Structures are given as structure tokens and as C-alpha cells.
mmCIF file of C-alpha atoms in Angstrom:
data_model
loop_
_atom_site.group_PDB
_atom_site.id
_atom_site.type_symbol
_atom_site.label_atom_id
_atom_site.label_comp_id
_atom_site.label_asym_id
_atom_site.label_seq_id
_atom_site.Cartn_x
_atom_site.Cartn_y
_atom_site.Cartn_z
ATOM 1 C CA UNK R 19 95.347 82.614 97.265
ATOM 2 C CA UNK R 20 95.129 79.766 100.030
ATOM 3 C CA UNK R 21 91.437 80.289 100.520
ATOM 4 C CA UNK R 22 90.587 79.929 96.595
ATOM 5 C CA UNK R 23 92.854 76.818 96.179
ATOM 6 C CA UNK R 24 91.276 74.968 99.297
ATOM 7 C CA UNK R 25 87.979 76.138 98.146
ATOM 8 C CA UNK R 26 88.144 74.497 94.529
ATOM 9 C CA UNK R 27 89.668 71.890 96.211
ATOM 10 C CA UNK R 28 86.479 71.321 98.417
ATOM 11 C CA UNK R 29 84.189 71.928 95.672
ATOM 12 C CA UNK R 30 85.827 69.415 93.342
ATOM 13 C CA UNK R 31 86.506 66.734 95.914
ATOM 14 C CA UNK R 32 82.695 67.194 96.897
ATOM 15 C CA UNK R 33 81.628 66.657 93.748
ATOM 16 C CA UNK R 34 83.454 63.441 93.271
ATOM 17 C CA UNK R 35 82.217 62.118 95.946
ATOM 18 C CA UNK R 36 78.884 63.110 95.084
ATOM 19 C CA UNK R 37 79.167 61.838 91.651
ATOM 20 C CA UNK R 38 80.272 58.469 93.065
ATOM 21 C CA UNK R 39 77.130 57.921 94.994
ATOM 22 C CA UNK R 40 74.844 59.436 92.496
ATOM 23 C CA UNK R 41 76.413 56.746 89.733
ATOM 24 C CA UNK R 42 75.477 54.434 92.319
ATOM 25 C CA UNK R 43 72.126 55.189 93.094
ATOM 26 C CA UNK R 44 71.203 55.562 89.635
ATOM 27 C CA UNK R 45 72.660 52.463 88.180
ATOM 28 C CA UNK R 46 70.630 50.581 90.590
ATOM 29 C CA UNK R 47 67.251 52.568 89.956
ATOM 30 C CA UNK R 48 68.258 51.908 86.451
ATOM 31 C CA UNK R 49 68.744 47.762 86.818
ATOM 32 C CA UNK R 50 65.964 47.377 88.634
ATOM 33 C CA UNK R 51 63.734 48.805 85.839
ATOM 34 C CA UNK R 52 65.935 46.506 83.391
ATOM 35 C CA UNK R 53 65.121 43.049 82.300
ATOM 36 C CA UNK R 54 62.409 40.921 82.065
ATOM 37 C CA UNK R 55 59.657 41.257 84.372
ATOM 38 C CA UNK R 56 56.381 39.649 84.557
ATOM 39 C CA UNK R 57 52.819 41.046 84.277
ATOM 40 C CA UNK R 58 49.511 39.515 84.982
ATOM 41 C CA UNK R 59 47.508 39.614 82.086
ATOM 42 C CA UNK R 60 43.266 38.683 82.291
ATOM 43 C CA UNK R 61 41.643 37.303 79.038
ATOM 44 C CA UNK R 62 37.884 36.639 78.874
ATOM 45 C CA UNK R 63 38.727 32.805 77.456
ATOM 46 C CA UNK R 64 41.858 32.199 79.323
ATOM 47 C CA UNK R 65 41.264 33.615 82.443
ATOM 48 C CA UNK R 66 44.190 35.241 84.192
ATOM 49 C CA UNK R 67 47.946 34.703 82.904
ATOM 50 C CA UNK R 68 51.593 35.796 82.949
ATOM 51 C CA UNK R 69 52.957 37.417 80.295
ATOM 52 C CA UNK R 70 57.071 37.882 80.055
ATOM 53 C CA UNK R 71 57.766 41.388 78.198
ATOM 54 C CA UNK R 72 61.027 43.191 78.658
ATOM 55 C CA UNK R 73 61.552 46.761 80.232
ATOM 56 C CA UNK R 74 63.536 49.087 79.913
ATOM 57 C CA UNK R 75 64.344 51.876 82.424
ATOM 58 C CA UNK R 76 63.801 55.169 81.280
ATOM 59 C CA UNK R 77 65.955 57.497 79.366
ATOM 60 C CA UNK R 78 66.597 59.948 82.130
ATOM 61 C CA UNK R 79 68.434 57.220 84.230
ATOM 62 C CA UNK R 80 70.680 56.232 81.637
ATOM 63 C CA UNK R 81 71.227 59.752 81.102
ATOM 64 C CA UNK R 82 71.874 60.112 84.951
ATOM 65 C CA UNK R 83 74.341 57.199 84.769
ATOM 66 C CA UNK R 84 76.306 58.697 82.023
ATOM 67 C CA UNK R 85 76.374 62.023 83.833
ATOM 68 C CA UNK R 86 77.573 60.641 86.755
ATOM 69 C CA UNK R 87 80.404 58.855 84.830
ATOM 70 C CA UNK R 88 80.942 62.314 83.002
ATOM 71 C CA UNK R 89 81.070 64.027 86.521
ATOM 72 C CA UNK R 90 83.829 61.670 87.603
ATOM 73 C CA UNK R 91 85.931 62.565 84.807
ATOM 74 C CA UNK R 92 85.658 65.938 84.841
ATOM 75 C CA UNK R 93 86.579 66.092 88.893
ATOM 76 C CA UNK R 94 89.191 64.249 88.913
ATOM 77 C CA UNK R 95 91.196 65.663 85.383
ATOM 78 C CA UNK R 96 89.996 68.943 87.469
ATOM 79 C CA UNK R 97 91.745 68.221 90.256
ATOM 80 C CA UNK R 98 94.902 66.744 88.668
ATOM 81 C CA UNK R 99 95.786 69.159 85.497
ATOM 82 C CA UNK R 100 96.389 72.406 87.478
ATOM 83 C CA UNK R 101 98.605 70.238 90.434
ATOM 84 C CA UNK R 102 100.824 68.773 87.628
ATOM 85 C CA UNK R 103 101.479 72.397 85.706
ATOM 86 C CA UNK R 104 101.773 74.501 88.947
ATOM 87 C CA UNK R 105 104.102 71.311 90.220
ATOM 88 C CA UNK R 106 106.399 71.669 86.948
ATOM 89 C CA UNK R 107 107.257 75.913 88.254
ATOM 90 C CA UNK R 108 106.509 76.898 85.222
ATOM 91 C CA UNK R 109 102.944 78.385 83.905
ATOM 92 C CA UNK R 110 103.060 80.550 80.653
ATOM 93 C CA UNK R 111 100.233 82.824 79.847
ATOM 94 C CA UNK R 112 99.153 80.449 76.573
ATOM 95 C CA UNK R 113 98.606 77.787 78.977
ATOM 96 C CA UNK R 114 96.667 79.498 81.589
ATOM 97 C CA UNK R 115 94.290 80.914 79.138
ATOM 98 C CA UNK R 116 93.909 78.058 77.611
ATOM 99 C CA UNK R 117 93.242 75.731 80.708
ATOM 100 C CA UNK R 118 90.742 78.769 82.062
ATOM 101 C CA UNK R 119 88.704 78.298 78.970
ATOM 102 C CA UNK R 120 88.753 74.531 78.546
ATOM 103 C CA UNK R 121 87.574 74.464 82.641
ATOM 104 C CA UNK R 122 84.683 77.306 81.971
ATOM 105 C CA UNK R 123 83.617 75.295 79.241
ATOM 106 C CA UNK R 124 83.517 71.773 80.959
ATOM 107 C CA UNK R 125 82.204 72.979 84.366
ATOM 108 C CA UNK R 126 79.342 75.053 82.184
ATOM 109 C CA UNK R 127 78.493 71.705 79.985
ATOM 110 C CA UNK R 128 78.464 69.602 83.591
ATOM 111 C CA UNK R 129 76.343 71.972 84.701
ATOM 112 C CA UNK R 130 73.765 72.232 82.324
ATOM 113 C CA UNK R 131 73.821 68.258 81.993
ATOM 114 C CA UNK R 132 72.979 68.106 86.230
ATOM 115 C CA UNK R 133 69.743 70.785 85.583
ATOM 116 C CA UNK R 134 69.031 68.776 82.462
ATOM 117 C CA UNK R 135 69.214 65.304 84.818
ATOM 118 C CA UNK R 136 67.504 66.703 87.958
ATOM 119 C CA UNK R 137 64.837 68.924 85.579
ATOM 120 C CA UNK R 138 63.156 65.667 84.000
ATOM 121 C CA UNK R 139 63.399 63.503 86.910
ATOM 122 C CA UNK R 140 61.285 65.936 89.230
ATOM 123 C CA UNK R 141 58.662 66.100 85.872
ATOM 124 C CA UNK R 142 58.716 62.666 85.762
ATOM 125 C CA UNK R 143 57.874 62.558 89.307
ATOM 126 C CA UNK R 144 55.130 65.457 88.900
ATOM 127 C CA UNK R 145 57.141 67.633 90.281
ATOM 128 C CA UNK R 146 57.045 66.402 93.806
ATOM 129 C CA UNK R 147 58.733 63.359 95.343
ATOM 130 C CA UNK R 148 58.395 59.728 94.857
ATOM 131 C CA UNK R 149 57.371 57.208 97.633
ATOM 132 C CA UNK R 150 60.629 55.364 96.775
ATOM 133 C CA UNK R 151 63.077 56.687 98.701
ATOM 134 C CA UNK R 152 65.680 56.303 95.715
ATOM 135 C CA UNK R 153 64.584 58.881 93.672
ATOM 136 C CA UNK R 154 64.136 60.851 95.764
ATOM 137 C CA UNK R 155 68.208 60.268 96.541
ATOM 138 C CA UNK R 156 69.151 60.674 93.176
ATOM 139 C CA UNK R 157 67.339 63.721 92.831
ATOM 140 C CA UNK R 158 68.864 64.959 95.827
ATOM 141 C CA UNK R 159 72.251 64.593 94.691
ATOM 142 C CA UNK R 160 71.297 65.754 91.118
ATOM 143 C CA UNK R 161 70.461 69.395 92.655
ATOM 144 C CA UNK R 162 73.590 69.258 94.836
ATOM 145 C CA UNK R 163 75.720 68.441 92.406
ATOM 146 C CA UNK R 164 73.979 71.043 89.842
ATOM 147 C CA UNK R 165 74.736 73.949 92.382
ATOM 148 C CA UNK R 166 78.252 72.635 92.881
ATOM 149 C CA UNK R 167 78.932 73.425 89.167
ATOM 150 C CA UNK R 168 77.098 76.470 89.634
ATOM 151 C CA UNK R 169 79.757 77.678 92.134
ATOM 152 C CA UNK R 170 82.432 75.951 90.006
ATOM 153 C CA UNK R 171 81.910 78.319 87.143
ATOM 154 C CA UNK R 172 81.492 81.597 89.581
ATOM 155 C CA UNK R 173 84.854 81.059 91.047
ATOM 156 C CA UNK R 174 86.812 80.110 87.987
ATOM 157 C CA UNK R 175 85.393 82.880 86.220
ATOM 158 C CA UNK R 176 85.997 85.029 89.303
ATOM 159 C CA UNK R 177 89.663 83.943 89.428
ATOM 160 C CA UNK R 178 90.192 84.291 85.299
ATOM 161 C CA UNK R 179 89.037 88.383 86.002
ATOM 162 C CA UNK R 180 91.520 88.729 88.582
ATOM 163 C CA UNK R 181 88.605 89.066 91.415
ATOM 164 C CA UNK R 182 90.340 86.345 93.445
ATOM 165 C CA UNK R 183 94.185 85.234 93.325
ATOM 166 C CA UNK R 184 95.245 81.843 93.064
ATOM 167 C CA UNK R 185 98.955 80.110 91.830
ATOM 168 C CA UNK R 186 96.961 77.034 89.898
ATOM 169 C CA UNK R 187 97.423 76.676 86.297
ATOM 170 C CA UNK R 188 94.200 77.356 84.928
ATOM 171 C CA UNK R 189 92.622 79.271 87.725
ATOM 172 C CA UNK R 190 95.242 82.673 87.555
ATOM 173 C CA UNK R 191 94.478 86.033 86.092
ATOM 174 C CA UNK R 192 94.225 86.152 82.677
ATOM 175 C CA UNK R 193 95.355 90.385 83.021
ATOM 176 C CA UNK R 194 98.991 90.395 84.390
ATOM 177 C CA UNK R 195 100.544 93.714 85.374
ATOM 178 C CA UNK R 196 103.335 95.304 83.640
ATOM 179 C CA UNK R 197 106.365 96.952 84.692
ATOM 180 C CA UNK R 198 104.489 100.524 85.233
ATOM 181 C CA UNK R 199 101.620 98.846 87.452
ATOM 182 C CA UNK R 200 99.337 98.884 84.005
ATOM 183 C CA UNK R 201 97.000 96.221 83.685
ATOM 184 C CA UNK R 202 97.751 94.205 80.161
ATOM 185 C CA UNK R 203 95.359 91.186 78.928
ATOM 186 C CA UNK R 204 96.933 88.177 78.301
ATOM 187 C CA UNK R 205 96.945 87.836 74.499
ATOM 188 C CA UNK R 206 99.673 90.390 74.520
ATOM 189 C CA UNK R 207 101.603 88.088 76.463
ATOM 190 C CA UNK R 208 101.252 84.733 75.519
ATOM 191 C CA UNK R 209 104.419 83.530 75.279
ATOM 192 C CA UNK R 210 106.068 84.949 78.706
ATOM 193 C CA UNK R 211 106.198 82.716 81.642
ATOM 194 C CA UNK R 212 103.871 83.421 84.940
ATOM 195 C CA UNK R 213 105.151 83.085 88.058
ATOM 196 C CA UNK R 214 103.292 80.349 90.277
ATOM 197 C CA UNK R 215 103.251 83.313 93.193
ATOM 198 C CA UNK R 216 101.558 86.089 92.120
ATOM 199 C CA UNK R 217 103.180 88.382 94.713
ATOM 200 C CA UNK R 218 106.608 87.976 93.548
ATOM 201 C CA UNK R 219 106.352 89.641 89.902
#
């Protein structure tokens, strides 16, 4: 139970941290494509001259800064929804299913969006690396924080089938035993309270 709470722990502080410096790194990939910008222009009856035009980055870092912000969100409403309900004493089997499926769903969505993010970049780069050393960051941190998700939806899927044991709202089996040692899915009981200790039933 320990071991699973201080490993979603890791894997959600990680990716906060990650998502922090990947919003950073892309925001300033993205303004430095933004504005106006110059450009030499030759004419056969003017000669050479400088024409103003504005740029715009493209969409993939915009779409990198919103995951980013996206990413934050979901880490840190990750990190403080279970604390609050296991805090209160008092999980019932409604609100643990529901939690498990609203965290599947978000952590699966986050993860698609980081292969989405890191997926174009790398085409846009021809699939190799870029002699600018920040996107080659950002796409760094878009695979690490892809995989992080990855692993995000393993163990909370792992921990809704009762594979591993933890006392966090959201993250507990959704089968609870009975009185006879019978396994019972939690639809049947919905409305009785689990305890935060899984030992003590």
C-alpha cells in the first residue's frame, strides 16, 4: 500500500515538474517564432530591401504550450483530490469508482495529447533532431512526460483490479470482499462506506 502511494506520488510530482519546464521551454520556442521579423527581399529595379511580415510560430508549439498548461492541471488536482477524501476517513464505493474512472480517463487523454505533441514535433524535425538545442529539449520532455502517463494509466488501472493495494480515494479496488471471503464488484455496493485501510475490513 506504501509502495503504490509513494509511487503515484513520484510519478505525479515528476510530471509537474516536468510540465513546468516543458511550458517553459515551449513558450519561449513559441515567442521567438512570434512577431514581426524582417526578411531581405532582392528586386531586379530596387535592388535589395527589407520587408516587415509577421510570423507566427507553428501550431504544434501552441499546442505544446496548452499541453503543458493541461499537464499542470491535471498533476496537481491529481495529487490533491485523493489526499482531501482519504483525509476526510471516509471513502464510499460511489466515490472511488467514480474518481478511478474520471483519473483513467484524464491520465489516458494527457497521454495521448504528449504522443500527439512529441509525434509532430520529431516530423517536423524529419524525424531526427534539430541543431537548436531547444527542440530538441522540448522534445525530450515531450517523450518523458508521454511515458509518465503511460505508467500513470498502468498503475491506476492496476490498483482499480485489485493487482496492487492502496488507501487513496480513487486509486482502491473497485471488487471489495464480502463477509464469506467472496469477491463482489462494486456496483453492488455503492452506497457502503470503504475503509481507508484495506486490512482492517
Amino acid at each position: 500500500m506504501l509502495a503504490l502511494n509513494i509511487v503515484l506520488y513520484a510519478l505525479l510530482g515528476t510530471s509537474l515538474a516536468f510540465s513546468i519546464v516543458e511550458l517553459g521551454l515551449s513558450a519561449f520556442v513559441a515567442s521567438a517564432y512570434s512577431g514581426t521579423q524582417g526578411i531581405e527581399t532582392w528586386s531586379a529595379y530596387s535592388g535589395y530591401s527589407y520587408t516587415q511580415v509577421n510570423v507566427k510560430p507553428p501550431p504544434i508549439l501552441v499546442f505544446l504550450v496548452f499541453s503543458s498548461v493541461w499537464t499542470m492541471l491535471v498533476t496537481a488536482s491529481a495529487l490533491v483530490l485523493p489526499w482531501y477524501y482519504t483525509r476526510k476517513g471516509f471513502v464510499s464505493a460511489k466515490l472511488n469508482t467514480v474518481l478511478a474512472a474520471i483519473f483513467v480517463a484524464i491520465y489516458f487523454v494527457t497521454m495521448v495529447f504528449w504522443l500527439a505533441c512529441f509525434a509532430d514535433l520529431a516530423s517536423l524535425l524529419g524525424g531526427g533532431t534539430s541543431i537548436n538545442p531547444y527542440y530538441n529539449a522540448v522534445l525530450a520532455f515531450g517523450v518523458l512526460l508521454w511515458l509518465l502517463f503511460v505508467a500513470l494509466v498502468v498503475f491506476t488501472i492496476l490498483a482499480m483490479c485489485g493487482v496492487l493495494v492502496s488507501d487513496w480515494a480513487g486509486y482502491q479496488s473497485l471488487r471489495k470482499e464480502n463477509g464469506n471471503g467472496a469477491q463482489t464488484t462494486a456496483g453492488s455496493v455503492h452506497e457502503v462506506p470503504m475503509s481507508t485501510n484495506p486490512v482492517a475490513q
